[in-house]
Amino acid sequence: MDTKEFADKARQAANAVLFDDERPLQGDREVRDIRIDEDAHVLTVTIAVESANDIDARVDMEDAMRQAVASAVPDVDVRILVLAIDGVDEPKASCAHDHKSDIPPKKAIPGVKHVYLVCSAKGGVGKSTVALNTALALKNEGRRVALLDLDLYGPSIPALVGSDLPPIVVGNLIMPPEIHGLSVLSIGFMIEKDQPLMWRGPMVSGVINQLLWEVDWSGHDALVIDMPPGTGDTYLSILQSVEIDAAVVVTTPSELALADVKRGVGVFAPYGVPIAGVVENMATYNWEGRDAVLDLLNAVHTTDDDSKKALERARKILDTTKAIRIFGNRTADLCKKLGLDLITSIPLDIALQNCNDAGTPYMLNPAKPAIREAFANIAHFLIRREEALVK
Ligand SMILES: Nc1ncnc2c1ncn2[C@@H]1O[C@H](COP(=O)(O)OP(=O)(O)OP(=O)(O)O)[C@@H](O)[C@H]1O
Ligand SMILES: [Mg+2]
């Protein structure tokens, strides 16, 4: 099948879902773009639907469309990008990127040099852990760093930094409190602890606007934003309105999390936000009994050749427990396929969990080199990226 024929089939399948009256979508809808990357075997369909549509309806349609297009054009990886816009026929602003005509102009956060999103489509993969410890690793490099928790439904930064004091307000501006040398802000500082957080759609962008624009963020080299799981309203709101330097995508090496990486990375391109790379979390496991067993083996003295060989074999086996890759190299393989940099791998380690639970961030006193280096790698990667862009 030639490329045009392929694209036509994909368009037909996508249109059948877009105009399926069973789907409660309001307003105009259209297929904006169909792109085929023949080398990577990826077909990307970009559609536009009105932002007034419920996010669940959009996600539901996205899933249905992926299935429909995949059965119409087999043997490619199908990605659907949904642009939520205000009136398909009335683009709001002109622009330099593809699709930018659908997006209102973005604003830079005053006084902040670089803005990074730490995100993933999947929950519980370690976004907050990575956001917090990356912020501290950047601080360790001499940067002035702020950390903003934009997980409005489940803010975890207050627990991770061990503080929930409300910020003070000076004039019209909220002043983010300084905690562990970072300027930190979370909705969790401003609401009753344990209060269920149920935001209606429009309230989400209202709260996000407040946390971005009614706060004194000035004087920072970097603002690290801890994003909620998913690709929902918070993402649309921030990607459309804020100048972002790059997104750092966090994943675990499980098939389910990686499937969400594939699905999630397409969210950024339509808004011109680059993906800095992928951080693989809980990828390796270091068995700590190894050194003690090695000491025992080294204390055995034998002149018998068979016993010597057996001891050598045992040492080699032990060596493989240094950083056990429980799930293999799936993340690296996926990054290669998607053309993304794998920034680093963070080991699965109870010490990180304990620090999180105690509210004392790991990078304040990072005892284990493998964990310390992983977070330092992310900071170095971002700094090198900034330097390369200046040149
Ligand atoms: N490398 C690790 N080793 C051990 N535990 C970890 C590691 N990374 C994260 N955790 C633990 O996994 C849990 C989830 O981490 P975290 O809250 O950072 O994920 P998240 O992606 O922000 O979750 P959510 O989607 O709910 O916001 C926490 O209990 C955290 O302490
Ligand atoms: Mg989180």
Tab-separated table of C-alpha atoms and ligand atoms in Angstrom:
chain	number	residue	atom	x	y	z
A	1	MET	CA	0.000	0.000	0.000
A	2	ASP	CA	1.399	3.446	-0.813
A	3	THR	CA	1.605	6.234	1.756
A	4	LYS	CA	-1.340	8.195	0.383
A	5	GLU	CA	-3.566	5.150	0.343
A	6	PHE	CA	-2.443	4.416	3.904
A	7	ALA	CA	-3.248	7.962	5.064
A	8	ASP	CA	-6.656	7.902	3.335
A	9	LYS	CA	-7.591	4.682	5.092
A	10	ALA	CA	-6.488	6.126	8.436
A	11	ARG	CA	-8.486	9.307	7.796
A	12	GLN	CA	-11.603	7.341	6.914
A	13	ALA	CA	-11.340	5.266	10.099
A	14	ALA	CA	-10.680	8.367	12.240
A	15	ASN	CA	-13.607	10.254	10.686
A	16	ALA	CA	-15.956	7.344	11.328
A	17	VAL	CA	-15.194	7.698	15.051
A	18	LEU	CA	-15.223	11.515	15.077
A	19	PHE	CA	-18.677	11.670	13.579
A	20	ASP	CA	-20.144	8.690	15.386
A	21	ASP	CA	-23.313	10.185	16.885
A	22	GLU	CA	-23.150	7.736	19.748
A	23	ARG	CA	-20.188	9.750	21.059
A	24	PRO	CA	-21.371	12.721	23.066
A	25	LEU	CA	-18.949	15.211	21.527
A	26	GLN	CA	-20.142	18.722	20.968
A	27	GLY	CA	-19.175	21.268	18.335
A	28	ASP	CA	-16.999	20.872	15.264
A	29	ARG	CA	-14.395	18.162	15.029
A	30	GLU	CA	-11.842	17.518	12.393
A	31	VAL	CA	-8.798	15.497	11.470
A	32	ARG	CA	-6.043	18.115	11.325
A	33	ASP	CA	-3.112	16.064	10.280
A	34	ILE	CA	-2.024	12.528	9.447
A	35	ARG	CA	1.669	11.847	9.540
A	36	ILE	CA	3.494	8.634	8.748
A	37	ASP	CA	7.002	7.947	9.966
A	38	GLU	CA	7.910	5.012	7.748
A	39	ASP	CA	11.234	4.286	9.473
A	40	ALA	CA	9.704	4.055	12.931
A	41	HIS	CA	6.435	2.494	11.650
A	42	VAL	CA	4.444	5.158	13.460
A	43	LEU	CA	1.276	6.810	12.189
A	44	THR	CA	0.115	9.915	14.040
A	45	VAL	CA	-3.399	11.297	13.652
A	46	THR	CA	-3.992	14.801	15.020
A	47	ILE	CA	-7.600	15.734	15.625
A	48	ALA	CA	-9.238	18.889	16.943
A	49	VAL	CA	-12.278	18.892	19.180
A	50	GLU	CA	-13.767	21.728	21.185
A	51	SER	CA	-12.367	22.151	24.661
A	52	ALA	CA	-15.894	22.383	26.076
A	53	ASN	CA	-16.101	18.611	25.662
A	54	ASP	CA	-15.687	16.592	28.799
A	55	ILE	CA	-12.136	15.244	29.219
A	56	ASP	CA	-13.481	11.690	29.720
A	57	ALA	CA	-15.357	11.907	26.425
A	58	ARG	CA	-12.164	13.054	24.682
A	59	VAL	CA	-10.074	10.252	26.176
A	60	ASP	CA	-12.762	7.703	25.373
A	61	MET	CA	-12.850	8.878	21.761
A	62	GLU	CA	-9.053	8.826	21.576
A	63	ASP	CA	-9.043	5.157	22.636
A	64	ALA	CA	-11.816	4.235	20.187
A	65	MET	CA	-10.000	6.070	17.408
A	66	ARG	CA	-6.696	4.359	18.115
A	67	GLN	CA	-8.414	0.955	17.831
A	68	ALA	CA	-10.321	1.890	14.677
A	69	VAL	CA	-7.270	3.315	12.899
A	70	ALA	CA	-5.056	0.425	14.006
A	71	SER	CA	-7.451	-2.116	12.489
A	72	ALA	CA	-7.722	-0.097	9.270
A	73	VAL	CA	-3.937	0.257	8.865
A	74	PRO	CA	-2.228	-2.716	10.514
A	75	ASP	CA	1.523	-3.059	11.167
A	76	VAL	CA	2.085	0.491	12.403
A	77	ASP	CA	2.069	1.990	15.837
A	78	VAL	CA	-0.925	4.364	15.920
A	79	ARG	CA	-0.795	7.565	17.983
A	80	ILE	CA	-3.668	9.984	18.371
A	81	LEU	CA	-3.086	13.605	19.359
A	82	VAL	CA	-6.155	15.452	20.544
A	83	LEU	CA	-6.074	19.236	20.323
A	84	ALA	CA	-8.681	20.721	22.619
A	85	ILE	CA	-9.526	24.085	21.137
A	86	ASP	CA	-12.170	26.773	21.427
A	87	GLY	CA	-14.120	26.499	18.191
A	88	VAL	CA	-12.463	24.647	15.348
A	89	ASP	CA	-13.359	27.324	12.825
A	90	GLU	CA	-12.097	30.203	14.915
A	91	PRO	CA	-8.396	29.839	15.555
A	92	LYS	CA	-7.296	32.228	18.277
A	93	ALA	CA	-3.792	33.384	17.378
A	94	SER	CA	-1.212	33.208	14.649
A	95	CYS	CA	2.000	31.312	15.149
A	96	ALA	CA	5.338	29.875	14.160
A	97	HIS	CA	4.826	26.156	14.973
A	98	ASP	CA	2.545	23.596	13.363
A	99	HIS	CA	-0.911	23.841	14.898
A	100	LYS	CA	0.018	26.976	16.792
A	101	SER	CA	-2.873	28.809	15.209
A	102	ASP	CA	-5.133	26.898	17.593
A	103	ILE	CA	-3.300	28.033	20.682
A	104	PRO	CA	-3.413	31.382	22.481
A	105	PRO	CA	-0.004	33.054	22.899
A	106	LYS	CA	2.139	31.590	25.669
A	107	LYS	CA	3.684	33.643	28.445
A	108	ALA	CA	7.009	33.259	30.219
A	109	ILE	CA	6.917	33.051	34.009
A	110	PRO	CA	8.454	36.338	35.154
A	111	GLY	CA	11.923	36.061	36.683
A	112	VAL	CA	12.429	32.354	35.887
A	113	LYS	CA	15.157	31.332	33.433
A	114	HIS	CA	14.154	27.720	32.752
A	115	VAL	CA	10.905	25.827	33.299
A	116	TYR	CA	10.849	22.021	33.352
A	117	LEU	CA	7.849	19.706	33.577
A	118	VAL	CA	8.318	16.338	35.258
A	119	CYS	CA	5.554	14.159	33.924
A	120	SER	CA	4.196	10.813	32.851
A	121	ALA	CA	0.864	9.571	31.630
A	122	LYS	CA	1.007	6.877	34.314
A	123	GLY	CA	0.483	7.312	38.058
A	124	GLY	CA	2.885	6.164	40.753
A	125	VAL	CA	6.007	5.901	38.575
A	126	GLY	CA	8.005	8.390	40.665
A	127	LYS	CA	7.286	11.826	39.141
A	128	SER	CA	7.177	13.611	42.491
A	129	THR	CA	10.281	11.797	43.746
A	130	VAL	CA	12.140	12.736	40.558
A	131	ALA	CA	10.865	16.342	40.547
A	132	LEU	CA	11.923	16.966	44.151
A	133	ASN	CA	15.325	15.279	43.974
A	134	THR	CA	16.123	16.774	40.567
A	135	ALA	CA	15.345	20.212	42.016
A	136	LEU	CA	17.793	19.486	44.849
A	137	ALA	CA	20.396	18.100	42.435
A	138	LEU	CA	20.147	21.343	40.411
A	139	LYS	CA	20.533	23.307	43.652
A	140	ASN	CA	23.648	21.247	44.434
A	141	GLU	CA	25.025	22.547	41.121
A	142	GLY	CA	24.666	26.077	42.414
A	143	ARG	CA	21.332	26.906	40.787
A	144	ARG	CA	18.529	28.809	42.494
A	145	VAL	CA	15.623	26.431	42.132
A	146	ALA	CA	11.876	26.515	42.717
A	147	LEU	CA	9.558	23.522	42.859
A	148	LEU	CA	5.858	23.747	42.005
A	149	ASP	CA	3.458	20.888	42.694
A	150	LEU	CA	0.718	20.997	40.061
A	151	ASP	CA	-0.908	17.733	41.098
A	152	LEU	CA	-4.131	19.372	42.241
A	153	TYR	CA	-5.932	16.097	42.903
A	154	GLY	CA	-3.172	14.414	44.892
A	155	PRO	CA	-0.435	16.874	45.898
A	156	SER	CA	2.428	14.879	47.405
A	157	ILE	CA	5.162	17.511	47.667
A	158	PRO	CA	4.099	18.695	51.195
A	159	ALA	CA	4.604	15.140	52.531
A	160	LEU	CA	7.856	14.644	50.584
A	161	VAL	CA	9.401	17.868	51.917
A	162	GLY	CA	7.950	17.367	55.409
A	163	SER	CA	6.174	20.729	55.596
A	164	ASP	CA	2.697	22.064	55.038
A	165	LEU	CA	2.883	25.607	56.382
A	166	PRO	CA	0.761	28.037	54.372
A	167	PRO	CA	2.698	30.527	52.252
A	168	ILE	CA	2.551	34.224	53.106
A	169	VAL	CA	1.020	36.800	50.810
A	170	VAL	CA	2.779	40.115	50.171
A	171	GLY	CA	0.652	42.645	48.352
A	172	ASN	CA	-1.020	40.691	45.546
A	173	LEU	CA	1.599	37.974	45.356
A	174	ILE	CA	1.976	34.615	47.095
A	175	MET	CA	5.553	34.069	48.349
A	176	PRO	CA	6.598	30.393	48.032
A	177	PRO	CA	8.169	29.291	51.329
A	178	GLU	CA	11.817	28.245	51.314
A	179	ILE	CA	12.144	24.586	52.285
A	180	HIS	CA	15.460	22.686	52.132
A	181	GLY	CA	16.913	25.553	50.107
A	182	LEU	CA	14.174	25.402	47.438
A	183	SER	CA	11.223	27.759	46.927
A	184	VAL	CA	8.333	25.325	47.151
A	185	LEU	CA	4.635	25.726	46.451
A	186	SER	CA	1.806	23.221	46.482
A	187	ILE	CA	-1.962	23.492	46.704
A	188	GLY	CA	-1.449	21.152	49.676
A	189	PHE	CA	-0.003	24.137	51.621
A	190	MET	CA	-3.216	26.058	51.160
A	191	ILE	CA	-5.944	23.577	51.988
A	192	GLU	CA	-6.900	21.491	55.010
A	193	LYS	CA	-4.884	18.299	55.279
A	194	ASP	CA	-6.836	15.183	54.163
A	195	GLN	CA	-9.534	17.313	52.537
A	196	PRO	CA	-10.768	15.515	49.376
A	197	LEU	CA	-9.814	17.543	46.314
A	198	MET	CA	-12.647	17.598	43.805
A	199	TRP	CA	-12.119	20.273	41.194
A	200	ARG	CA	-14.656	20.919	38.478
A	201	GLY	CA	-13.066	21.379	35.006
A	202	PRO	CA	-12.890	25.203	34.873
A	203	MET	CA	-11.607	25.391	38.470
A	204	VAL	CA	-8.473	23.461	37.452
A	205	SER	CA	-7.275	26.181	35.116
A	206	GLY	CA	-8.235	28.846	37.695
A	207	VAL	CA	-6.069	27.246	40.398
A	208	ILE	CA	-3.229	26.616	37.937
A	209	ASN	CA	-3.335	30.250	36.838
A	210	GLN	CA	-3.116	31.328	40.445
A	211	LEU	CA	-0.149	29.038	41.179
A	212	LEU	CA	1.685	30.281	38.094
A	213	TRP	CA	0.853	33.948	37.781
A	214	GLU	CA	-0.074	35.116	41.273
A	215	VAL	CA	3.143	33.877	42.858
A	216	ASP	CA	6.480	35.638	43.135
A	217	TRP	CA	8.675	33.158	41.231
A	218	SER	CA	11.318	35.745	40.452
A	219	GLY	CA	15.031	35.147	41.037
A	220	HIS	CA	15.151	31.485	40.021
A	221	ASP	CA	17.381	29.757	37.492
A	222	ALA	CA	14.976	26.848	37.241
A	223	LEU	CA	11.363	26.081	38.079
A	224	VAL	CA	10.693	22.341	38.276
A	225	ILE	CA	7.007	21.455	37.976
A	226	ASP	CA	5.703	18.191	39.393
A	227	MET	CA	2.819	17.244	37.098
A	228	PRO	CA	-0.134	14.967	37.870
A	229	PRO	CA	-0.448	11.598	36.153
A	230	GLY	CA	-2.270	11.521	32.822
A	231	THR	CA	-2.651	13.866	29.915
A	232	GLY	CA	-5.712	15.731	31.110
A	233	ASP	CA	-6.787	19.272	31.899
A	234	THR	CA	-3.671	20.305	33.842
A	235	TYR	CA	-1.503	19.436	30.833
A	236	LEU	CA	-3.712	21.237	28.345
A	237	SER	CA	-3.882	24.243	30.588
A	238	ILE	CA	-0.143	24.590	31.155
A	239	LEU	CA	1.071	23.527	27.707
A	240	GLN	CA	-1.198	26.081	26.088
A	241	SER	CA	-0.351	29.001	28.337
A	242	VAL	CA	3.244	28.787	29.641
A	243	GLU	CA	6.633	28.909	27.945
A	244	ILE	CA	8.219	25.592	28.933
A	245	ASP	CA	11.848	24.695	28.254
A	246	ALA	CA	11.351	20.945	28.246
A	247	ALA	CA	9.481	17.973	29.648
A	248	VAL	CA	11.225	15.172	31.518
A	249	VAL	CA	9.203	11.972	31.119
A	250	VAL	CA	9.402	9.486	34.001
A	251	THR	CA	8.593	5.816	33.554
A	252	THR	CA	9.134	2.432	35.111
A	253	PRO	CA	10.276	-0.336	32.779
A	254	SER	CA	6.979	-2.260	32.966
A	255	GLU	CA	5.049	-2.820	29.729
A	256	LEU	CA	2.054	-0.886	31.034
A	257	ALA	CA	4.060	2.190	32.000
A	258	LEU	CA	5.974	2.120	28.726
A	259	ALA	CA	2.726	1.872	26.751
A	260	ASP	CA	1.678	5.069	28.507
A	261	VAL	CA	4.982	6.739	27.602
A	262	LYS	CA	4.227	6.023	23.954
A	263	ARG	CA	0.769	7.452	24.382
A	264	GLY	CA	1.859	10.412	26.488
A	265	VAL	CA	4.791	11.772	24.481
A	266	GLY	CA	2.507	12.916	21.675
A	267	VAL	CA	0.916	15.431	24.032
A	268	PHE	CA	3.845	17.860	23.849
A	269	ALA	CA	4.636	18.254	20.158
A	270	PRO	CA	1.469	20.134	19.164
A	271	TYR	CA	2.346	22.790	21.727
A	272	GLY	CA	5.978	23.071	20.662
A	273	VAL	CA	7.285	21.732	23.990
A	274	PRO	CA	10.383	19.556	23.526
A	275	ILE	CA	10.910	16.363	25.492
A	276	ALA	CA	14.342	16.561	27.163
A	277	GLY	CA	14.384	12.806	27.631
A	278	VAL	CA	13.186	9.875	29.678
A	279	VAL	CA	14.069	8.968	33.264
A	280	GLU	CA	13.722	5.288	34.025
A	281	ASN	CA	12.753	4.730	37.656
A	282	MET	CA	12.802	1.535	39.744
A	283	ALA	CA	14.729	-0.103	36.922
A	284	THR	CA	17.523	-1.808	38.807
A	285	TYR	CA	17.800	-3.495	42.172
A	286	ASN	CA	20.953	-3.733	44.205
A	287	TRP	CA	20.993	-6.808	46.461
A	288	GLU	CA	22.689	-5.591	49.597
A	289	GLY	CA	23.558	-9.061	50.951
A	290	ARG	CA	26.069	-9.355	48.116
A	291	ASP	CA	29.070	-7.859	49.918
A	292	ALA	CA	28.605	-10.052	52.995
A	293	VAL	CA	28.382	-13.220	50.872
A	294	LEU	CA	31.416	-12.135	48.863
A	295	ASP	CA	33.380	-11.726	52.114
A	296	LEU	CA	32.380	-15.263	53.127
A	297	LEU	CA	33.471	-16.699	49.771
A	298	ASN	CA	36.753	-14.821	49.903
A	299	ALA	CA	37.458	-16.319	53.325
A	300	VAL	CA	37.255	-19.893	51.963
A	301	HIS	CA	40.740	-21.295	51.172
A	302	THR	CA	41.028	-24.416	49.126
A	303	THR	CA	43.691	-26.097	47.012
A	304	ASP	CA	41.190	-28.343	45.289
A	305	ASP	CA	40.726	-27.268	41.616
A	306	ASP	CA	37.025	-28.153	41.441
A	307	SER	CA	36.303	-26.152	44.599
A	308	LYS	CA	38.315	-23.193	43.230
A	309	LYS	CA	36.252	-23.302	40.021
A	310	ALA	CA	33.010	-23.484	42.007
A	311	LEU	CA	34.073	-20.481	44.102
A	312	GLU	CA	34.906	-18.499	40.975
A	313	ARG	CA	31.515	-19.368	39.468
A	314	ALA	CA	29.770	-18.262	42.665
A	315	ARG	CA	31.644	-14.912	42.591
A	316	LYS	CA	30.580	-14.347	38.959
A	317	ILE	CA	26.946	-15.091	39.770
A	318	LEU	CA	27.148	-12.693	42.712
A	319	ASP	CA	28.503	-10.018	40.440
A	320	THR	CA	25.259	-10.060	38.461
A	321	THR	CA	23.351	-9.022	41.608
A	322	LYS	CA	25.104	-5.649	41.699
A	323	ALA	CA	22.355	-3.898	39.745
A	324	ILE	CA	19.764	-6.465	38.743
A	325	ARG	CA	17.745	-5.314	35.739
A	326	ILE	CA	14.500	-6.974	36.675
A	327	PHE	CA	12.712	-5.896	33.502
A	328	GLY	CA	15.627	-5.938	31.068
A	329	ASN	CA	16.316	-3.055	28.693
A	330	ARG	CA	12.781	-2.263	27.620
A	331	THR	CA	13.033	1.459	28.368
A	332	ALA	CA	16.224	1.868	26.356
A	333	ASP	CA	14.626	-0.017	23.457
A	334	LEU	CA	11.527	2.177	23.530
A	335	CYS	CA	13.590	5.382	23.733
A	336	LYS	CA	15.521	4.268	20.686
A	337	LYS	CA	12.303	3.599	18.829
A	338	LEU	CA	10.810	6.970	19.767
A	339	GLY	CA	14.078	8.845	19.193
A	340	LEU	CA	14.263	10.046	22.810
A	341	ASP	CA	17.278	10.284	25.114
A	342	LEU	CA	17.314	7.963	28.114
A	343	ILE	CA	18.670	10.404	30.701
A	344	THR	CA	19.326	7.999	33.557
A	345	SER	CA	18.102	4.975	35.514
A	346	ILE	CA	17.207	5.275	39.185
A	347	PRO	CA	17.469	2.100	41.264
A	348	LEU	CA	14.558	0.694	43.222
A	349	ASP	CA	15.710	1.274	46.782
A	350	ILE	CA	13.957	1.243	50.124
A	351	ALA	CA	16.190	4.143	51.211
A	352	LEU	CA	14.387	6.414	48.735
A	353	GLN	CA	11.012	5.207	49.928
A	354	ASN	CA	12.041	5.762	53.572
A	355	CYS	CA	13.228	9.316	52.875
A	356	ASN	CA	9.964	10.070	51.056
A	357	ASP	CA	7.920	8.655	53.915
A	358	ALA	CA	9.910	10.652	56.490
A	359	GLY	CA	9.647	13.937	54.547
A	360	THR	CA	13.439	14.263	54.341
A	361	PRO	CA	14.353	14.362	50.639
A	362	TYR	CA	17.010	11.840	49.635
A	363	MET	CA	19.299	14.381	47.958
A	364	LEU	CA	19.743	16.297	51.234
A	365	ASN	CA	22.077	13.566	52.417
A	366	PRO	CA	22.564	11.125	49.577
A	367	ALA	CA	24.473	8.195	51.028
A	368	LYS	CA	24.252	5.721	48.137
A	369	PRO	CA	26.325	6.640	45.085
A	370	ALA	CA	24.000	4.937	42.583
A	371	ILE	CA	21.005	7.027	43.664
A	372	ARG	CA	23.004	10.237	44.118
A	373	GLU	CA	24.537	9.871	40.652
A	374	ALA	CA	21.173	9.154	39.027
A	375	PHE	CA	19.675	12.441	40.231
A	376	ALA	CA	22.919	14.308	39.524
A	377	ASN	CA	22.770	12.874	35.975
A	378	ILE	CA	19.377	14.497	35.428
A	379	ALA	CA	20.656	17.867	36.680
A	380	HIS	CA	23.800	17.636	34.523
A	381	PHE	CA	21.736	16.622	31.505
A	382	LEU	CA	19.441	19.647	31.860
A	383	ILE	CA	22.363	22.023	32.427
A	384	ARG	CA	24.226	20.656	29.375
A	385	ARG	CA	21.019	21.071	27.389
A	386	GLU	CA	20.710	24.716	28.473
A	387	GLU	CA	24.353	25.358	27.587
A	388	ALA	CA	23.996	23.698	24.186
A	389	LEU	CA	20.960	25.851	23.382
A	390	VAL	CA	22.809	29.066	24.266
A	391	LYS	CA	25.645	28.268	21.844
B	1	LIG	N1	13.360	4.468	43.026
B	1	LIG	C1	12.486	4.218	43.990
B	1	LIG	N2	12.745	3.274	44.941
B	1	LIG	C2	11.825	3.022	45.896
B	1	LIG	N3	10.640	3.635	46.014
B	1	LIG	C3	10.344	4.582	45.105
B	1	LIG	C4	11.247	4.946	44.067
B	1	LIG	N4	10.685	5.928	43.332
B	1	LIG	C5	9.491	6.197	43.890
B	1	LIG	N5	9.286	5.385	44.953
B	1	LIG	C6	8.072	5.315	45.777
B	1	LIG	O1	6.985	5.005	44.880
B	1	LIG	C7	5.808	5.716	45.269
B	1	LIG	C8	5.354	6.591	44.096
B	1	LIG	O2	6.327	7.620	43.897
B	1	LIG	P1	5.865	9.104	43.545
B	1	LIG	O3	4.822	9.591	44.479
B	1	LIG	O4	7.101	9.907	43.377
B	1	LIG	O5	5.207	8.797	42.121
B	1	LIG	P2	4.272	9.740	41.237
B	1	LIG	O6	4.489	9.322	39.833
B	1	LIG	O7	4.498	11.157	41.571
B	1	LIG	O8	2.830	9.307	41.726
B	1	LIG	P3	1.442	10.060	41.381
B	1	LIG	O9	1.118	9.647	39.967
B	1	LIG	O10	0.491	9.481	42.376
B	1	LIG	O11	1.664	11.530	41.509
B	1	LIG	C9	6.172	6.510	46.518
B	1	LIG	O12	5.807	5.751	47.628
B	1	LIG	C10	7.699	6.646	46.436
B	1	LIG	O13	8.289	6.762	47.712
B	2	MG	MG	3.167	12.679	42.166
